[in-house]
PDB file of C-alpha atoms in Angstrom:
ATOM      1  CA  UNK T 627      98.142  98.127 127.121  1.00  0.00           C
ATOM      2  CA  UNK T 628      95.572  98.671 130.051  1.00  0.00           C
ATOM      3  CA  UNK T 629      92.062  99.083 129.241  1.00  0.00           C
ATOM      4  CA  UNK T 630      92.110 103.414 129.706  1.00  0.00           C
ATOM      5  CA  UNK T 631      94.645 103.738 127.574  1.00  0.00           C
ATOM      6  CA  UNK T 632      93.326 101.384 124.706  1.00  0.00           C
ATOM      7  CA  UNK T 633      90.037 103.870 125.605  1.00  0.00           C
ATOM      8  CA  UNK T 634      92.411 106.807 124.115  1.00  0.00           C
ATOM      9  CA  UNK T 635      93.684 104.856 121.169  1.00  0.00           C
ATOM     10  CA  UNK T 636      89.914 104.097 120.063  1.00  0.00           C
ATOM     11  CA  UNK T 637      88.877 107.871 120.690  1.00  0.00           C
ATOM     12  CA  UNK T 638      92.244 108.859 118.472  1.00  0.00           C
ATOM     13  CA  UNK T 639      91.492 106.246 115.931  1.00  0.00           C
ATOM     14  CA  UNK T 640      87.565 107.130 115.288  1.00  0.00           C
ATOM     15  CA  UNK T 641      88.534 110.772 115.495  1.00  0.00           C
ATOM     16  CA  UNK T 642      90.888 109.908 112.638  1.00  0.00           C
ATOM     17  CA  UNK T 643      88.002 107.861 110.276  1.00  0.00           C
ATOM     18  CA  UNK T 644      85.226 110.231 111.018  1.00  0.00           C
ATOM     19  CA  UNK T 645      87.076 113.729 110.739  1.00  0.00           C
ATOM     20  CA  UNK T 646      85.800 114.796 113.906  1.00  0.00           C
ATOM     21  CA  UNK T 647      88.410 115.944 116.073  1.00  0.00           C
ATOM     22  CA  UNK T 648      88.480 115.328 119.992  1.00  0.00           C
ATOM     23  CA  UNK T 649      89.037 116.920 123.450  1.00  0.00           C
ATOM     24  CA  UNK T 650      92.670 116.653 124.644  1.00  0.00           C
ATOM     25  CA  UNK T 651      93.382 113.640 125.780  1.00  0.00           C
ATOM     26  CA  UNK T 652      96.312 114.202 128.032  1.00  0.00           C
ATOM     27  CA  UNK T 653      94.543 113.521 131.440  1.00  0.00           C
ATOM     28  CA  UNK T 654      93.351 110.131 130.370  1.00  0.00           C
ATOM     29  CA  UNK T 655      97.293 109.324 128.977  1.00  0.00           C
ATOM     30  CA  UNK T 656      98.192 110.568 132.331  1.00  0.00           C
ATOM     31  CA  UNK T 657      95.758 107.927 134.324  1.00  0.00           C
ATOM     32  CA  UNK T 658      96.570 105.024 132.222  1.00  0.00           C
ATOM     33  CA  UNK T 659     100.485 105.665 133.188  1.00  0.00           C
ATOM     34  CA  UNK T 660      98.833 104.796 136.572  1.00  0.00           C
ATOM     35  CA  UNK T 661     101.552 106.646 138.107  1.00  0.00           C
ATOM     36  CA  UNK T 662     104.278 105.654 135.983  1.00  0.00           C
ATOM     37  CA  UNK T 663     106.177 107.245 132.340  1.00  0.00           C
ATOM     38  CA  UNK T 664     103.662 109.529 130.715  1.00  0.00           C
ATOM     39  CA  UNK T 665     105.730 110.078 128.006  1.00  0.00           C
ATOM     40  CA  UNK T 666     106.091 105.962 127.617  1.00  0.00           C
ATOM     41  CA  UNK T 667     102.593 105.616 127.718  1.00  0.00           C
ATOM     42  CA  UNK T 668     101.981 107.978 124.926  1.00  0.00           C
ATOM     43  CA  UNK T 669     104.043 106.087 122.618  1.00  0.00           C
ATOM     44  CA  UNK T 670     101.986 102.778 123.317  1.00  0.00           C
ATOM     45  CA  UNK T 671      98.990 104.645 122.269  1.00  0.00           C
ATOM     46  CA  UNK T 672     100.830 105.846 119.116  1.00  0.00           C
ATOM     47  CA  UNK T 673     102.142 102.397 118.571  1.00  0.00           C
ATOM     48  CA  UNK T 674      98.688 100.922 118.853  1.00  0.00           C
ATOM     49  CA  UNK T 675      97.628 103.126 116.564  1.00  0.00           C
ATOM     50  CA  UNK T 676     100.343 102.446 114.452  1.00  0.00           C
ATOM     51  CA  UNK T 677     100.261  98.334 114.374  1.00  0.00           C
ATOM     52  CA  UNK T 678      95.715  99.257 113.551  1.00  0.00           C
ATOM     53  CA  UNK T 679      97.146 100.531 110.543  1.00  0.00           C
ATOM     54  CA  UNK T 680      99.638  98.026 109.555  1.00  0.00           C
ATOM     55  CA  UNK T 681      96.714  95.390 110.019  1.00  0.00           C
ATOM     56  CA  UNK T 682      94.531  97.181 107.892  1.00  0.00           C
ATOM     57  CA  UNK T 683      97.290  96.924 105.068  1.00  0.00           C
ATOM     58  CA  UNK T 684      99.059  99.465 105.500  1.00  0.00           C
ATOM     59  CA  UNK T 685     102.805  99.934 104.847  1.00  0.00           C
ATOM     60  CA  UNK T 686     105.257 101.683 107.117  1.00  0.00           C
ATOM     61  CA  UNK T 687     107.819 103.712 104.843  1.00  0.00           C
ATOM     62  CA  UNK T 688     109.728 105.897 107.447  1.00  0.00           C
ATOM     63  CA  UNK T 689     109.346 108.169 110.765  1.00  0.00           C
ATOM     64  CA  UNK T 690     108.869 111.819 111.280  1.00  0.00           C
ATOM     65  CA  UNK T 691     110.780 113.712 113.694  1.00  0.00           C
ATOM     66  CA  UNK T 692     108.720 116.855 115.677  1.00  0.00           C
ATOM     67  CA  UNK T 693     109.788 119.139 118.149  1.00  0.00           C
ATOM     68  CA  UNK T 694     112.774 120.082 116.475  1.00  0.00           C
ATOM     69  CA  UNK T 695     112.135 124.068 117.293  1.00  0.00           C
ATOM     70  CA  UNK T 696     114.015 124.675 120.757  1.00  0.00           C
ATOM     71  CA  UNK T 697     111.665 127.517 120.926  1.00  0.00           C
ATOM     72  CA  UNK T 698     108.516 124.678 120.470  1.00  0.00           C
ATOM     73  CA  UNK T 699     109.880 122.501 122.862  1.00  0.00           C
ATOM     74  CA  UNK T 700     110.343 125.377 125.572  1.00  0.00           C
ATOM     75  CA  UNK T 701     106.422 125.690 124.699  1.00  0.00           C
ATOM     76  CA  UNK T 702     105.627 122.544 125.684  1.00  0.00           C
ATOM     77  CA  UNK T 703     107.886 122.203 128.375  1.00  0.00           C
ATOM     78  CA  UNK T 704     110.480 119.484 126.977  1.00  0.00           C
ATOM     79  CA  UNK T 705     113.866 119.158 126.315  1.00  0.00           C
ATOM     80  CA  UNK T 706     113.925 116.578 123.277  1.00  0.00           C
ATOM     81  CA  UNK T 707     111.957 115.871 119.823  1.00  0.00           C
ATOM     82  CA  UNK T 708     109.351 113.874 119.516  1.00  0.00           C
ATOM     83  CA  UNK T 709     108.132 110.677 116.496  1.00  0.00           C
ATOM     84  CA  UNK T 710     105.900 109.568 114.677  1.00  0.00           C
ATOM     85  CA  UNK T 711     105.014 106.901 111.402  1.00  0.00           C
ATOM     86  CA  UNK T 712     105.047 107.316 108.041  1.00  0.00           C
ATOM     87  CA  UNK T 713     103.077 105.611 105.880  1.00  0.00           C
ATOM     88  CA  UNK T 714     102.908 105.211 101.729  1.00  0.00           C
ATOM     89  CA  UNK T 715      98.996 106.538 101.705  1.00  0.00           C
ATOM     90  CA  UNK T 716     100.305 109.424 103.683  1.00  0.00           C
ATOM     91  CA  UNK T 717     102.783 110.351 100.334  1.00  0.00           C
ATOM     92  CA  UNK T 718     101.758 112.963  98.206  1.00  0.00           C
ATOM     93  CA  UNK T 719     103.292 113.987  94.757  1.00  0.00           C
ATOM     94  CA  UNK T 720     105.035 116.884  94.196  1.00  0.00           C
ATOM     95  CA  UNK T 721     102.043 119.483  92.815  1.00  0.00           C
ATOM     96  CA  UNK T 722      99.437 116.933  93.208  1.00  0.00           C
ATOM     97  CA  UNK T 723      96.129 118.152  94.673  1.00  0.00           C
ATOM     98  CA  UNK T 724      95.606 117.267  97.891  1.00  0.00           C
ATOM     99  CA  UNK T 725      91.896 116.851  98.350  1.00  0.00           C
ATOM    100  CA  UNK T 726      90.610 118.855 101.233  1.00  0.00           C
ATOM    101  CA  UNK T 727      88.438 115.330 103.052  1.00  0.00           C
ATOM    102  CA  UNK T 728      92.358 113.996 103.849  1.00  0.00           C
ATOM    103  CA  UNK T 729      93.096 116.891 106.011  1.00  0.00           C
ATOM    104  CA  UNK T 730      92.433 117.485 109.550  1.00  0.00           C
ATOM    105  CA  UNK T 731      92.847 121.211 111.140  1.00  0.00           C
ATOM    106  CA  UNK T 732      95.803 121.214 108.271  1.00  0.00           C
ATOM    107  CA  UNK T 733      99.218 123.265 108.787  1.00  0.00           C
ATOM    108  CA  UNK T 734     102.261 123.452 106.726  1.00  0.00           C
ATOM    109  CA  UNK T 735     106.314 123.030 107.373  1.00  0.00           C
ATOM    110  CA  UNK T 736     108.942 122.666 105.192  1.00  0.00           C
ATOM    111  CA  UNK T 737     112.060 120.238 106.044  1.00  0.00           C
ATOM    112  CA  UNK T 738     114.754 118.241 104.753  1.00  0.00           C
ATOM    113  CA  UNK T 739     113.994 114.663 104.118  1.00  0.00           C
ATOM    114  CA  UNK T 740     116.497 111.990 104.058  1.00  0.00           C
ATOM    115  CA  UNK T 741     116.228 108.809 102.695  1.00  0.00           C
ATOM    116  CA  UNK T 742     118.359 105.768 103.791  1.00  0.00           C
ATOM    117  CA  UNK T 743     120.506 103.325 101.806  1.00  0.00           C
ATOM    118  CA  UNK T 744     121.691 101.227 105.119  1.00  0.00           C
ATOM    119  CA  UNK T 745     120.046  99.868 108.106  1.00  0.00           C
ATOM    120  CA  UNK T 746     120.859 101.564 111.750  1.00  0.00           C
ATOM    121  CA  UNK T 747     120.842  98.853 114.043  1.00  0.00           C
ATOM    122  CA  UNK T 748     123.178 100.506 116.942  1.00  0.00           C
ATOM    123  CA  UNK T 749     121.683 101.778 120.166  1.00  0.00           C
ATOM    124  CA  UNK T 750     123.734 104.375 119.400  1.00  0.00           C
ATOM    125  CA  UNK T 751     124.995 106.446 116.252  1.00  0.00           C
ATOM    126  CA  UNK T 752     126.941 108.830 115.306  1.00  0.00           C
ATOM    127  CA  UNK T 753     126.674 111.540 112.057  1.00  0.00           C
ATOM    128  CA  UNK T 754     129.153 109.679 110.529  1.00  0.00           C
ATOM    129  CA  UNK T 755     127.185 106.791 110.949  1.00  0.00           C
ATOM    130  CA  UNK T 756     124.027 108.876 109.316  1.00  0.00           C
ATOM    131  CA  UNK T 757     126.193 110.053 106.654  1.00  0.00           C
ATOM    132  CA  UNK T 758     126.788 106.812 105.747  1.00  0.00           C
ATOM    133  CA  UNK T 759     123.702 105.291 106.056  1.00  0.00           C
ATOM    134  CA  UNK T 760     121.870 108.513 103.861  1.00  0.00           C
ATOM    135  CA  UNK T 761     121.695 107.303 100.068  1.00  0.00           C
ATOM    136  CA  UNK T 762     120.324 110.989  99.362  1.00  0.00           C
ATOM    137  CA  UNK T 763     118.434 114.172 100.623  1.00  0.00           C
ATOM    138  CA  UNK T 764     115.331 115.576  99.059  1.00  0.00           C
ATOM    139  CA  UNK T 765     112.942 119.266  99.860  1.00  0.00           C
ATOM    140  CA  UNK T 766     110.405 118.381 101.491  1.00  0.00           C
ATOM    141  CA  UNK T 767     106.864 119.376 102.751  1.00  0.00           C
ATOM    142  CA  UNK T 768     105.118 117.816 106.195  1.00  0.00           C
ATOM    143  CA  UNK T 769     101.337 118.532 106.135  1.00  0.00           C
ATOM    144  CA  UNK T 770     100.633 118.088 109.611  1.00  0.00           C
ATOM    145  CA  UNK T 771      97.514 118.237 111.602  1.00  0.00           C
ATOM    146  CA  UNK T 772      95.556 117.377 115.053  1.00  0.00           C
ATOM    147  CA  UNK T 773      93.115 114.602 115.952  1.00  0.00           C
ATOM    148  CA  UNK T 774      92.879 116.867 118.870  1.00  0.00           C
ATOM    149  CA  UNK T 775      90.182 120.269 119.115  1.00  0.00           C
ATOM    150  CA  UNK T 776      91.768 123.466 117.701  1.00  0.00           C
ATOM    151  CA  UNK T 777      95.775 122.215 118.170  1.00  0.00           C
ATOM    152  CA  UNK T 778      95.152 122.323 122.094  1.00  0.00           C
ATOM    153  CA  UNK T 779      97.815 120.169 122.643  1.00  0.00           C
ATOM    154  CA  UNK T 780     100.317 119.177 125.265  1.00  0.00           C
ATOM    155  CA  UNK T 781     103.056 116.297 124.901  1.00  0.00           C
ATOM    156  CA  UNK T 782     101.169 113.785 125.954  1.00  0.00           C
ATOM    157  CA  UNK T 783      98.369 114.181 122.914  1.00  0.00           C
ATOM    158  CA  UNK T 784     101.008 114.837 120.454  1.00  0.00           C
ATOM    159  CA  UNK T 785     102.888 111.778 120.738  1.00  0.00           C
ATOM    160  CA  UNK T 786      99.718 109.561 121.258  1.00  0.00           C
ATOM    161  CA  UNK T 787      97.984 111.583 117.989  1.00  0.00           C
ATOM    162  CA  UNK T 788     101.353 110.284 115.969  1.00  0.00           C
ATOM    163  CA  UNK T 789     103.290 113.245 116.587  1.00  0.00           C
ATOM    164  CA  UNK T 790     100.233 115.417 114.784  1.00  0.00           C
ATOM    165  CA  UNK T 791     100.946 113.928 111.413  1.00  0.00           C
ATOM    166  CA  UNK T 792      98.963 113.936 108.456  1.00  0.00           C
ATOM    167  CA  UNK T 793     100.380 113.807 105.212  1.00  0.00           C
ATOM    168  CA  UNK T 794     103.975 114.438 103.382  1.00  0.00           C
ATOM    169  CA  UNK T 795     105.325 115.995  99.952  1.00  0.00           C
ATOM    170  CA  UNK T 796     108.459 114.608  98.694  1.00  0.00           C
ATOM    171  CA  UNK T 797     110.745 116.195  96.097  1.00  0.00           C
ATOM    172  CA  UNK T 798     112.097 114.348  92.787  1.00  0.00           C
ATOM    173  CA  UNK T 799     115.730 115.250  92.613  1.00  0.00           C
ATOM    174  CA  UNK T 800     117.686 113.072  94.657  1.00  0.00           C
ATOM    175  CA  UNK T 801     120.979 115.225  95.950  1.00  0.00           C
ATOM    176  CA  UNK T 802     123.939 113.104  97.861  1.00  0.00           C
ATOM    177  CA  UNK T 803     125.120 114.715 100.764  1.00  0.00           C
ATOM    178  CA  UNK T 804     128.610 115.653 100.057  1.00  0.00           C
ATOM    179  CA  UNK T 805     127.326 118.134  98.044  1.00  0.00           C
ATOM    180  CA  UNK T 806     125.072 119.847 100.766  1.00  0.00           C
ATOM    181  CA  UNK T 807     125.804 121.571 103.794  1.00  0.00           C
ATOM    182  CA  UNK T 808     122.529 120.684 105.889  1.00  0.00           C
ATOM    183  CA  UNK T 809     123.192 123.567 108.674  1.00  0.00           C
ATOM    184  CA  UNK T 810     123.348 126.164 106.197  1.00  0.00           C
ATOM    185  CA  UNK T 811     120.782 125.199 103.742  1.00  0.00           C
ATOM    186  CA  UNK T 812     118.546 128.290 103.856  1.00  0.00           C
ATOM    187  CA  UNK T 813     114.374 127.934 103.334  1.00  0.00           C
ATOM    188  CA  UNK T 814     111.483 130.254 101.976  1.00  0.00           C
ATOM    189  CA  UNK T 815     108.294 128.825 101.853  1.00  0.00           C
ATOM    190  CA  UNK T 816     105.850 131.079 100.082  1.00  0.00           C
ATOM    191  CA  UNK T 817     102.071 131.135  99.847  1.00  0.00           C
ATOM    192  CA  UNK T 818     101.158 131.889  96.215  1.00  0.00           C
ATOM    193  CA  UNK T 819     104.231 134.284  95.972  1.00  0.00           C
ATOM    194  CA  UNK T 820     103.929 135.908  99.563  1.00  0.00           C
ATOM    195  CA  UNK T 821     107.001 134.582 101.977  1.00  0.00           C
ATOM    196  CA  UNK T 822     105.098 132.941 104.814  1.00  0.00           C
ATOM    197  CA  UNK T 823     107.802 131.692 106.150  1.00  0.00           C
ATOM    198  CA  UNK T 824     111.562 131.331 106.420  1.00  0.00           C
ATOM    199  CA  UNK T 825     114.797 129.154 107.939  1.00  0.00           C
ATOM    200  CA  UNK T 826     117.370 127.030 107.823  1.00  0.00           C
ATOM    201  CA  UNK T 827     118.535 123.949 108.750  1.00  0.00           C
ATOM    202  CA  UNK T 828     120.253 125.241 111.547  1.00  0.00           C
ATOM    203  CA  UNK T 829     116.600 125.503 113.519  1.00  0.00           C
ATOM    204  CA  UNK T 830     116.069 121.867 113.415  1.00  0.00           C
ATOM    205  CA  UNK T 831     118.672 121.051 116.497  1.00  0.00           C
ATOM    206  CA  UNK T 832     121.238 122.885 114.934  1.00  0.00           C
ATOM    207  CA  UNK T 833     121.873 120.444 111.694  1.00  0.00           C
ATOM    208  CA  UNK T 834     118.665 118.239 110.449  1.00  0.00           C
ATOM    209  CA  UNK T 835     121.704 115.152 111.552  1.00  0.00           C
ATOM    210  CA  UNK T 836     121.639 115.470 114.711  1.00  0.00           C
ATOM    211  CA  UNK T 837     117.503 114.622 114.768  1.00  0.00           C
ATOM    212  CA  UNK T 838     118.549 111.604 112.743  1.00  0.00           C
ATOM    213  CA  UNK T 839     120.775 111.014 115.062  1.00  0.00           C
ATOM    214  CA  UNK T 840     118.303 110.827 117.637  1.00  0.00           C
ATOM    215  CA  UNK T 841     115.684 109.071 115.893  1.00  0.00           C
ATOM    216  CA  UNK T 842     117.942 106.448 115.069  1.00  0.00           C
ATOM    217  CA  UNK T 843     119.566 106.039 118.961  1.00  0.00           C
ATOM    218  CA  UNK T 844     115.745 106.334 120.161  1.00  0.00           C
ATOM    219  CA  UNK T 845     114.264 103.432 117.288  1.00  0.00           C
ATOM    220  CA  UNK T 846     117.200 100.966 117.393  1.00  0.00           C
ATOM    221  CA  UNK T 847     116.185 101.305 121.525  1.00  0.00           C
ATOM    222  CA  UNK T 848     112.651 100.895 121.019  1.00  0.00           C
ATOM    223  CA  UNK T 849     113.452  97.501 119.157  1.00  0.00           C
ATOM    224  CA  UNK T 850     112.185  99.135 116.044  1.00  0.00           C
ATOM    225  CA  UNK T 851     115.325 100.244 114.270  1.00  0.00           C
ATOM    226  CA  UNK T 852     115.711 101.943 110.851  1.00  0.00           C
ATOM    227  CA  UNK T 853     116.301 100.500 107.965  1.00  0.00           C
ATOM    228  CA  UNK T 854     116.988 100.819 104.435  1.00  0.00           C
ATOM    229  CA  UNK T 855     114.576 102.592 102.407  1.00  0.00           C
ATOM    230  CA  UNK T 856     113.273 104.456 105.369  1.00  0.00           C
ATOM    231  CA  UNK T 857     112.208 107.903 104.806  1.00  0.00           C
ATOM    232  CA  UNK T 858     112.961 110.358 107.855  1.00  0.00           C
ATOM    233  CA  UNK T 859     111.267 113.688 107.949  1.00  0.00           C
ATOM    234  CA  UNK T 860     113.845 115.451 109.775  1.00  0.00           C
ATOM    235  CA  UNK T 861     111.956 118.389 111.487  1.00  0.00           C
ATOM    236  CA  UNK T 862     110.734 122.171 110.472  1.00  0.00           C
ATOM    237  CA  UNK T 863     113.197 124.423 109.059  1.00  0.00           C
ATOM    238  CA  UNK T 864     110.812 127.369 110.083  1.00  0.00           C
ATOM    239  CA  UNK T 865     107.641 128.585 111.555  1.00  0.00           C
ATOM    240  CA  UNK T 866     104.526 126.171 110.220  1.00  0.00           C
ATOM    241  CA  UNK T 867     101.590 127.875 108.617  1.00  0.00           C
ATOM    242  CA  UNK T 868      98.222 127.179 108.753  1.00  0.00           C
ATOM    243  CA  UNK T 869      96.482 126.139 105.640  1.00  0.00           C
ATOM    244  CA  UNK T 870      93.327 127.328 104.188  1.00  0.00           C
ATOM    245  CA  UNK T 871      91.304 125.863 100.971  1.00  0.00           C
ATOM    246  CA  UNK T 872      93.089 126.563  97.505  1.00  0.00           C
ATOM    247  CA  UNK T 873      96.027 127.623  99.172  1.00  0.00           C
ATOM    248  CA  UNK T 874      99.490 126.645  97.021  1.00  0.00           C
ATOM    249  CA  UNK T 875     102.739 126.504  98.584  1.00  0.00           C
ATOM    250  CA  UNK T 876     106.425 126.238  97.245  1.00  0.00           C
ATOM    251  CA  UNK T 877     109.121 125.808  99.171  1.00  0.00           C
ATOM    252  CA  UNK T 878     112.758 126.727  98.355  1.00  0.00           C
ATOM    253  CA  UNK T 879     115.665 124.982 100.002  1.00  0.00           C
ATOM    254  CA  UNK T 880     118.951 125.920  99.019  1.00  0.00           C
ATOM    255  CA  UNK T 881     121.096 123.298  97.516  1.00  0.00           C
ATOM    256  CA  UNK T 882     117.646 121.108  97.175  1.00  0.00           C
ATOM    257  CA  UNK T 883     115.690 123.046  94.619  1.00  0.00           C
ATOM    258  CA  UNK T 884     111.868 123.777  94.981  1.00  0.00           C
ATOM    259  CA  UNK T 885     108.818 121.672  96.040  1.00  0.00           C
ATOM    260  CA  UNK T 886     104.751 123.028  95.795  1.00  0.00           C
ATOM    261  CA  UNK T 887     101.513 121.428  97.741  1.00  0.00           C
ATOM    262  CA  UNK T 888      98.552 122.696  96.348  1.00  0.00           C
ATOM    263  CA  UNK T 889      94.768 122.216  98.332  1.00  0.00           C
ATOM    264  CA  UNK T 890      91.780 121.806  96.815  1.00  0.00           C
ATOM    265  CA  UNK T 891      89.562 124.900  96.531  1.00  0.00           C
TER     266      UNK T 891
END
């Protein structure tokens, strides 16, 4: 990685230890692809990022998807999701407190997570592969938030900020697929009893699979491929919500059951 890009992953990574978020960092992503795949270049500051984490002990457990929203990606003028790690001090319990120092410029989404039983070593899948490969679906909560001053973001400092994650709630009941329809799996989140926000699986590229789908193709490309035991965060099933201090969530996802994030007053 060239020396102005490795400049970006060090801003990203203090801005991460210290709290204090950082000017967009687009234009500097842009002159480190010295002319080349912005996009690419991105994803070697995210995967920089990502290996300064492993070496500080930390293990990788899964991948988020982002971008899911057709309407998000028109926003930010691209036609395809987006990645990003997870890791097991990112996991949060199912109504445990989140303490407010872990959060940075913190919004809420609700998704379907999926949890593999199989590797996916193909450059390229198919649902039936993903169907095979899925031991079991559970709700699911992705606290995201921004390295990057007040969410102004562009591709470029999303993928290279980890695809803007932060933290992620899992649910306890384990359902098998045959016994879902993913499309059709409607979702109310609500904020201390007020609906904040609602969907279905149907917004994340039409059926939560097909972003597996891609994330597999794109991982097993990448040299990186999924395996076994990986969690995948599969992508909003509605609009995120911004999250204030004390605020409890619960989010209902038919055929799923319920899951609650609650943040420190």
């Amino acid at each position: 990685m060239n020396p102005t890009l490795k400049a970006v992953a060090d801003l990203l990574w203090s801005a991460e230890q210290t709290g204090e978020a950082v000017a967009p960092v687009r234009e500097q992503i842009e002159q480190g692809a010295q002319g080349g795949d912005v996009l690419q270049a991105a994803y070697q500051v995210q995967q920089d990022l990502t290996q300064r984490r492993l070496d500080a002990g930390g293990r990788l457990v899964g991948r988020k998807i982002g971008l899911t929203s057709v309407a998000v990606q028109r926003q930010l003028g691209v036609d395809s999701p987006d990645f990003g790690a997870l890791f097991a001090d990112m996991a949060v319990g199912d109504g445990e407190e989140i303490a407010w120092s872990r959060l940075q410029q913190p919004k809420i989404e609700a998704e379907i997570a999926l949890v593999l039983g199989r590797d996916l070593p193909h450059s390229r899948h198919t649902v039936a592969d993903l169907i095979n490969a899925t031991a079991y679906a559970l709700p699911a909560l992705e606290v995201v938030g921004s390295r990057i001053r007040n969410w102004d973001i562009r591709l470029a400092d999303t993928v290279a900020d980890n695809a803007s994650s932060s933290l992620f709630v899992l649910g306890t009941r384990p359902v098998k697929l045959s016994r879902l329809e993913l499309a059709d799996c409607g979702m109310v989140m609500e904020r201390r009893g007020d609906q904040v926000s609602v969907g279905a699986g149907s917004a994340c590229l039409g059926n939560p699979l097909n972003a597996a789908v891609w994330l597999a193709n794109v991982m097993a490309r990448m040299g990186t491929p999924l395996r076994a035991g990986d969690v995948l965060m599969t992508g909003a099933l509605g609009p995120m919500v911004p999250v204030q201090r004390g605020d409890v969530f619960t989010a209902h996802i038919e055929g799923l059951g319920s899951i609650r994030a609650v943040f420190e007053r």
